[in-house]
CSV table of C-alpha atoms in Angstrom, one decimal:
chain,number,residue,atom,x,y,z
A,1,MET,CA,-16.5,-17.4,-3.1
A,2,VAL,CA,-18.7,-17.2,-0.4
A,3,PHE,CA,-21.6,-14.3,-0.6
A,4,ASN,CA,-20.7,-11.5,1.3
A,5,PRO,CA,-23.8,-9.3,2.0
A,6,ILE,CA,-21.6,-6.5,3.5
A,7,TRP,CA,-19.8,-6.4,0.1
A,8,PHE,CA,-23.5,-6.5,-1.3
A,9,ARG,CA,-24.9,-3.7,0.6
A,10,PHE,CA,-22.0,-1.7,0.2
A,11,PHE,CA,-22.1,-1.8,-3.4
A,12,VAL,CA,-25.5,-1.4,-3.9
A,13,LEU,CA,-25.9,1.6,-1.9
A,14,ILE,CA,-23.2,3.5,-3.9
A,15,HIS,CA,-25.0,2.3,-7.2
A,16,PHE,CA,-28.5,3.8,-6.1
A,17,SER,CA,-26.8,6.9,-5.3
A,18,LYS,CA,-24.9,7.6,-8.3
A,19,GLY,CA,-27.4,5.8,-10.6
A,20,MET,CA,-25.4,3.7,-13.6
A,21,SER,CA,-22.0,5.1,-13.5
A,22,MET,CA,-21.1,3.2,-11.2
A,23,ASP,CA,-21.7,0.1,-13.6
A,24,ALA,CA,-18.5,0.7,-15.5
A,25,ALA,CA,-16.3,1.0,-12.4
A,26,SER,CA,-17.8,-2.0,-11.2
A,27,VAL,CA,-17.5,-4.0,-14.5
A,28,THR,CA,-13.9,-3.1,-14.5
A,29,GLY,CA,-13.5,-4.1,-10.7
A,30,LEU,CA,-14.8,-7.6,-11.4
A,31,LEU,CA,-12.0,-7.7,-14.3
A,32,SER,CA,-9.0,-6.9,-12.2
A,33,GLY,CA,-10.3,-9.6,-9.6
A,34,PHE,CA,-10.3,-12.1,-12.2
A,35,LEU,CA,-6.9,-11.4,-13.5
A,36,ALA,CA,-5.6,-10.9,-10.0
A,37,LEU,CA,-6.9,-14.9,-9.7
A,38,PHE,CA,-5.9,-15.5,-12.6
A,39,PHE,CA,-2.0,-14.6,-12.1
A,40,LEU,CA,-2.2,-15.9,-8.4
A,41,LEU,CA,-2.6,-19.0,-9.4
A,42,LEU,CA,0.2,-18.7,-12.3
A,43,LEU,CA,2.5,-17.5,-10.2
A,44,LYS,CA,2.1,-19.8,-6.6
A,45,PRO,CA,4.3,-22.7,-8.4
A,46,LEU,CA,6.3,-19.9,-10.1
A,47,ALA,CA,7.0,-18.6,-6.5
A,48,VAL,CA,8.3,-22.7,-6.0
A,49,HIS,CA,10.9,-22.7,-8.8
A,50,VAL,CA,12.2,-18.8,-8.0
A,51,ASP,CA,12.8,-19.5,-4.7
A,52,LEU,CA,10.1,-16.3,-4.3
A,53,MET,CA,9.5,-17.7,-0.2
A,54,ASP,CA,9.1,-16.4,3.3
A,55,ARG,CA,10.7,-19.1,5.2
A,56,PRO,CA,10.6,-19.2,9.1
A,57,ASP,CA,13.1,-17.5,11.0
A,58,HIS,CA,14.0,-15.6,14.3
A,59,ARG,CA,11.1,-13.2,13.7
A,60,LYS,CA,9.0,-15.0,12.2
A,61,ILE,CA,6.8,-18.1,13.1
A,62,HIS,CA,5.1,-19.5,10.3
A,63,SER,CA,5.0,-22.9,9.4
A,64,GLY,CA,6.9,-24.1,5.7
A,65,ALA,CA,8.0,-22.1,3.3
A,66,VAL,CA,5.2,-19.7,1.9
A,67,PRO,CA,4.9,-17.9,-1.7
A,68,LEU,CA,5.4,-14.1,-1.7
A,69,VAL,CA,3.1,-13.5,-4.8
A,70,GLY,CA,-0.2,-12.0,-3.3
A,71,GLY,CA,1.0,-8.6,-3.4
A,72,LEU,CA,2.4,-8.9,-7.5
A,73,SER,CA,-1.1,-10.8,-8.4
A,74,ALA,CA,-2.7,-7.8,-7.2
A,75,PHE,CA,-0.5,-5.6,-9.1
A,76,LEU,CA,-0.9,-8.0,-12.4
A,77,GLY,CA,-4.6,-8.0,-12.1
A,78,LEU,CA,-5.0,-3.7,-11.4
A,79,CYS,CA,-2.2,-2.7,-14.2
A,80,VAL,CA,-3.3,-5.3,-16.9
A,81,THR,CA,-6.7,-3.9,-16.8
A,82,TRP,CA,-6.2,-0.4,-16.4
A,83,LEU,CA,-4.2,-1.2,-19.8
A,84,LEU,CA,-7.2,-2.4,-21.2
A,85,GLU,CA,-10.1,-0.7,-20.2
A,86,MET,CA,-8.8,3.0,-18.6
A,87,PRO,CA,-7.0,6.0,-19.9
A,88,LEU,CA,-2.8,6.5,-19.1
A,89,SER,CA,-4.0,10.7,-18.7
A,90,ASP,CA,-4.0,12.5,-15.6
A,91,GLY,CA,-0.9,11.1,-14.5
A,92,TYR,CA,-2.1,6.9,-14.5
A,93,GLY,CA,0.3,6.2,-16.9
A,94,LEU,CA,3.4,7.7,-15.1
A,95,PHE,CA,2.0,6.0,-12.0
A,96,LEU,CA,1.8,2.9,-13.4
A,97,ALA,CA,5.3,2.7,-14.7
A,98,CYS,CA,6.4,4.0,-11.0
A,99,ALA,CA,4.5,1.7,-9.6
A,100,ALA,CA,6.0,-1.4,-11.8
A,101,LEU,CA,9.6,-0.6,-10.7
A,102,LEU,CA,8.6,-0.5,-7.1
A,103,VAL,CA,6.9,-3.6,-7.3
A,104,LEU,CA,10.0,-5.1,-9.4
A,105,MET,CA,12.3,-3.3,-6.5
A,106,GLY,CA,10.2,-5.3,-3.5
A,107,ALA,CA,10.1,-8.6,-5.8
A,108,VAL,CA,13.4,-8.9,-5.7
A,109,ASP,CA,13.8,-7.5,-1.8
A,110,ASP,CA,11.4,-10.1,-1.1
A,111,ALA,CA,14.1,-12.6,-2.7
A,112,CYS,CA,17.7,-11.6,-2.0
A,113,ASP,CA,16.7,-8.8,0.8
A,114,LEU,CA,18.2,-5.3,-0.3
A,115,PRO,CA,20.1,-2.8,1.7
A,116,ALA,CA,18.0,-0.2,3.5
A,117,ASN,CA,19.5,2.7,1.9
A,118,PHE,CA,19.1,2.0,-1.6
A,119,ARG,CA,15.3,1.0,-1.2
A,120,LEU,CA,14.9,4.3,0.6
A,121,GLY,CA,16.8,5.5,-2.3
A,122,SER,CA,14.4,3.8,-4.7
A,123,GLN,CA,10.8,5.3,-3.2
A,124,ILE,CA,12.5,8.9,-2.7
A,125,ALA,CA,13.3,8.5,-6.4
A,126,LEU,CA,9.9,7.1,-7.6
A,127,GLY,CA,8.3,9.6,-5.2
A,128,ALA,CA,10.2,12.4,-6.9
A,129,ALA,CA,9.5,11.3,-10.6
A,130,LEU,CA,5.3,10.6,-10.0
A,131,ALA,CA,5.2,14.3,-7.9
A,132,TYR,CA,7.4,16.2,-10.4
A,133,GLY,CA,6.4,14.3,-13.5
A,134,SER,CA,2.7,14.6,-13.1
A,135,GLY,CA,2.2,17.8,-11.7
A,136,ILE,CA,0.0,16.2,-9.1
A,137,SER,CA,0.9,17.2,-5.1
A,138,LEU,CA,-0.6,18.1,-2.3
A,139,ASP,CA,-1.9,21.6,-2.2
A,140,SER,CA,-2.1,22.6,1.6
A,141,PHE,CA,-2.9,20.8,5.1
A,142,GLY,CA,-6.4,22.6,5.4
A,143,ASN,CA,-7.0,24.5,8.2
A,144,LEU,CA,-5.2,22.2,10.6
A,145,LEU,CA,-5.0,23.8,13.4
A,146,GLY,CA,-8.2,25.9,13.5
A,147,PHE,CA,-6.1,29.6,12.1
A,148,GLY,CA,-6.5,29.0,8.2
A,149,VAL,CA,-5.4,27.0,5.6
A,150,ILE,CA,-2.2,26.1,5.6
A,151,GLU,CA,-1.3,26.7,2.0
A,152,LEU,CA,2.5,24.6,0.9
A,153,GLY,CA,2.8,26.4,-2.3
A,154,PRO,CA,6.4,24.9,-3.7
A,155,LEU,CA,7.0,22.7,-0.6
A,156,GLY,CA,4.3,20.9,-2.0
A,157,PRO,CA,6.0,18.1,-4.2
A,158,ILE,CA,8.4,17.5,-1.3
A,159,VAL,CA,5.7,17.0,1.4
A,160,THR,CA,4.5,14.5,-1.4
A,161,ILE,CA,7.1,12.6,-1.6
A,162,ALA,CA,7.7,12.8,2.2
A,163,ALA,CA,4.2,11.6,2.3
A,164,ILE,CA,4.8,8.9,0.0
A,165,ILE,CA,7.9,7.5,1.4
A,166,ALA,CA,5.9,7.3,4.6
A,167,ALA,CA,2.6,5.4,4.0
A,168,THR,CA,4.7,2.9,1.2
A,169,ASN,CA,6.8,1.9,4.5
A,170,ALA,CA,3.6,2.5,6.8
A,171,PHE,CA,2.1,-0.1,4.9
A,172,ASN,CA,5.1,-2.5,4.5
A,173,MET,CA,5.8,-2.7,7.9
A,174,VAL,CA,2.3,-3.2,9.5
A,175,ASP,CA,3.0,-6.3,7.3
A,176,GLY,CA,3.5,-8.7,10.3
A,177,ILE,CA,0.5,-10.8,11.1
A,178,ASP,CA,-1.9,-12.5,8.4
A,179,GLY,CA,-4.4,-10.4,6.4
A,180,LEU,CA,-3.4,-7.4,8.4
A,181,THR,CA,-2.0,-5.2,5.4
A,182,GLY,CA,-4.8,-6.4,2.8
A,183,SER,CA,-7.5,-6.0,5.4
A,184,LEU,CA,-6.5,-2.0,6.8
A,185,SER,CA,-5.8,-1.2,3.0
A,186,LEU,CA,-9.4,-2.7,1.8
A,187,VAL,CA,-10.8,-0.5,4.8
A,188,ALA,CA,-9.2,2.2,3.3
A,189,LEU,CA,-10.3,1.6,-0.3
A,190,LEU,CA,-13.5,0.9,0.7
A,191,SER,CA,-13.8,4.3,2.7
A,192,LEU,CA,-12.3,6.0,-0.8
A,193,CYS,CA,-14.7,4.9,-2.8
A,194,TRP,CA,-17.5,6.0,-0.6
A,195,LEU,CA,-16.2,9.3,-0.5
A,196,PHE,CA,-15.2,9.6,-4.4
A,197,SER,CA,-18.8,7.9,-5.1
A,198,ALA,CA,-20.3,11.0,-3.0
A,199,SER,CA,-18.4,13.8,-4.7
A,200,GLY,CA,-19.3,12.7,-7.7
A,201,ARG,CA,-15.9,14.0,-9.4
A,202,PHE,CA,-13.5,11.5,-9.6
A,203,PRO,CA,-14.5,8.8,-11.5
A,204,LEU,CA,-11.3,7.7,-12.7
A,205,GLU,CA,-9.8,7.6,-8.9
A,206,LEU,CA,-13.1,5.4,-7.8
A,207,THR,CA,-12.6,3.1,-10.8
A,208,PHE,CA,-8.8,2.7,-9.8
A,209,CYS,CA,-10.2,1.7,-5.8
A,210,LEU,CA,-12.5,-0.8,-7.1
A,211,ALA,CA,-10.1,-2.3,-9.1
A,212,LEU,CA,-7.4,-2.6,-6.1
A,213,ALA,CA,-9.9,-3.8,-3.5
A,214,PHE,CA,-10.9,-6.2,-6.1
A,215,GLY,CA,-7.1,-7.2,-6.8
A,216,LEU,CA,-6.6,-7.4,-3.7
A,217,ALA,CA,-9.8,-10.0,-2.4
A,218,PRO,CA,-8.0,-13.7,-3.9
A,219,TYR,CA,-5.1,-12.9,-2.2
A,220,LEU,CA,-7.0,-12.5,1.0
A,221,MET,CA,-9.3,-15.3,0.5
A,222,ALA,CA,-5.6,-17.1,0.1
A,223,ASN,CA,-3.9,-15.8,2.7
A,224,LEU,CA,-7.0,-16.4,5.3
A,225,ARG,CA,-7.6,-20.0,3.6
A,226,ILE,CA,-10.6,-19.3,2.4
A,227,PHE,CA,-12.5,-21.6,0.6
A,228,PRO,CA,-11.1,-22.8,-2.2
A,229,PHE,CA,-7.6,-21.9,-1.2
A,230,LYS,CA,-6.0,-24.9,1.5
A,231,ARG,CA,-2.8,-22.8,1.4
A,232,LYS,CA,-1.5,-19.6,2.7
A,233,ILE,CA,0.0,-17.1,0.4
A,234,PHE,CA,1.4,-13.9,1.5
A,235,MET,CA,1.9,-10.2,0.4
A,236,GLY,CA,5.5,-9.7,0.0
A,237,ASP,CA,7.3,-6.4,0.1
A,238,ALA,CA,6.6,-5.8,-3.7
A,239,GLY,CA,2.7,-6.1,-2.0
A,240,SER,CA,2.9,-3.8,0.5
A,241,MET,CA,4.7,-1.4,-0.8
A,242,PHE,CA,2.8,-1.2,-3.8
A,243,VAL,CA,-0.6,-1.2,-1.8
A,244,GLY,CA,0.8,2.2,0.3
A,245,PHE,CA,1.9,3.7,-2.7
A,246,ALA,CA,-1.0,3.7,-4.5
A,247,VAL,CA,-2.9,4.3,-0.9
A,248,VAL,CA,-1.3,7.5,-0.7
A,249,TRP,CA,-1.8,8.4,-4.6
A,250,LEU,CA,-5.4,8.1,-4.1
A,251,LEU,CA,-5.1,10.4,-0.8
A,252,VAL,CA,-3.5,13.2,-2.9
A,253,GLN,CA,-5.7,13.1,-5.5
A,254,GLY,CA,-9.0,13.5,-3.2
A,255,THR,CA,-7.2,16.5,-1.5
A,256,ASP,CA,-7.3,18.6,-4.6
A,257,LEU,CA,-8.0,22.1,-3.8
A,258,GLU,CA,-9.8,22.6,-7.1
A,259,ARG,CA,-12.3,19.8,-6.6
A,260,SER,CA,-11.9,18.3,-2.9
A,261,ALA,CA,-13.3,15.2,-2.2
A,262,PHE,CA,-12.5,15.5,1.7
A,263,ARG,CA,-10.3,17.3,3.8
A,264,PRO,CA,-6.5,16.5,4.4
A,265,VAL,CA,-7.1,15.9,8.0
A,266,THR,CA,-9.1,13.0,6.6
A,267,ALA,CA,-7.0,11.7,4.7
A,268,LEU,CA,-4.6,11.0,7.9
A,269,TRP,CA,-7.6,9.3,9.3
A,270,LEU,CA,-7.8,6.7,6.7
A,271,VAL,CA,-4.1,5.7,6.9
A,272,ALA,CA,-3.6,6.4,11.3
A,273,ILE,CA,-3.7,2.6,12.1
A,274,PRO,CA,-0.1,2.2,9.6
A,275,LEU,CA,1.0,5.0,10.7
A,276,MET,CA,1.3,5.1,14.1
A,277,ASP,CA,2.5,1.7,13.8
A,278,MET,CA,5.1,2.7,11.6
A,279,VAL,CA,5.6,5.4,14.4
A,280,ALA,CA,5.3,3.0,17.2
A,281,ILE,CA,7.8,0.4,15.5
A,282,MET,CA,10.6,3.4,14.7
A,283,VAL,CA,10.1,4.3,18.7
A,284,ARG,CA,10.9,0.7,20.0
A,285,ARG,CA,13.6,0.2,17.9
A,286,ALA,CA,15.5,3.5,18.8
A,287,ARG,CA,15.2,2.8,22.7
A,288,LYS,CA,16.4,-1.1,21.9
A,289,SER,CA,19.0,1.0,20.4
A,290,ILE,CA,19.4,3.4,23.2
A,291,GLY,CA,19.2,0.5,26.0
A,292,HIS,CA,21.8,-1.4,23.7
A,293,ASP,CA,24.3,1.2,23.9
A,294,ALA,CA,24.1,2.1,27.6
A,295,ARG,CA,24.3,-2.1,28.5
A,296,SER,CA,27.5,-2.1,26.4
A,297,GLY,CA,29.2,1.1,28.8
A,298,PRO,CA,32.0,3.4,27.9
A,299,PRO,CA,35.1,1.1,25.7
A,300,PRO,CA,37.9,0.2,27.6
A,301,SER,CA,39.9,3.3,29.4
A,302,TYR,CA,43.5,2.1,27.1
A,303,LEU,CA,41.3,2.7,24.1
A,304,SER,CA,40.3,6.3,25.2
A,305,GLN,CA,43.4,7.5,26.4
A,306,SER,CA,45.9,8.8,24.1
A,307,ARG,CA,50.0,8.5,24.7
A,308,ALA,CA,52.1,11.0,25.7
A,309,TYR,CA,55.3,9.1,24.2
């Protein structure tokens, strides 16, 4: 692995700002990275045998068939590491269970293209299970408009479910350029690492951020063909949806009113690019659909005339 001074300065800064409390999180992160690398090397030939490959078509211009196991390796590295070293309390056991189902659905979608309605329904169900099952949801929008804190009350879980669906699909939709989803998620995760570390009240969330960031590193190296990888590996829908699911879970945790690490509006800035890209895609598709309907014109007159006899 090529030495990266930016990463080194980042971890040194956090380490000396919070002392030895960073050691356990760093070790957990490294273990997640090594396990993700192991699973990446294990899944790569398996993807060929089960045909979990991405092939060029009218929407994809890459060359040849590319394995779709980058996200799977990151999830497995994080999941196994968490099961070995970290507690399943505070909603993390339920999160891993929901994430596993989401990743499984994403892998099946990568292989055989599931219907959009089924994917959306599954995301709603998993979001509801996580929000209501864990009891962790958005409490407020903060002082968003400058007129005081906007409390959500009983709408909190519903807004949380909507946020989970939005982030999950935003990171999935932005996955159209090599390494883009992985890079954007890495920026969000490292930002969250800094915020959680500065707060000092989120040891589990800090560890989770580092574990996921290190888990994504082998995939990014393979995707960008950094030594020793010579062939590309794609993240796949399984990985992009999992990343969005994990990031929004961390954002909800960080905006908890009782021990807030950052304001709700800060959470929006951390995922602003994927969200704006998703909105832009939806607007373009809507315009395209409207333009297509306008060009098609009204139906022939004989189809709209009623029979008088």
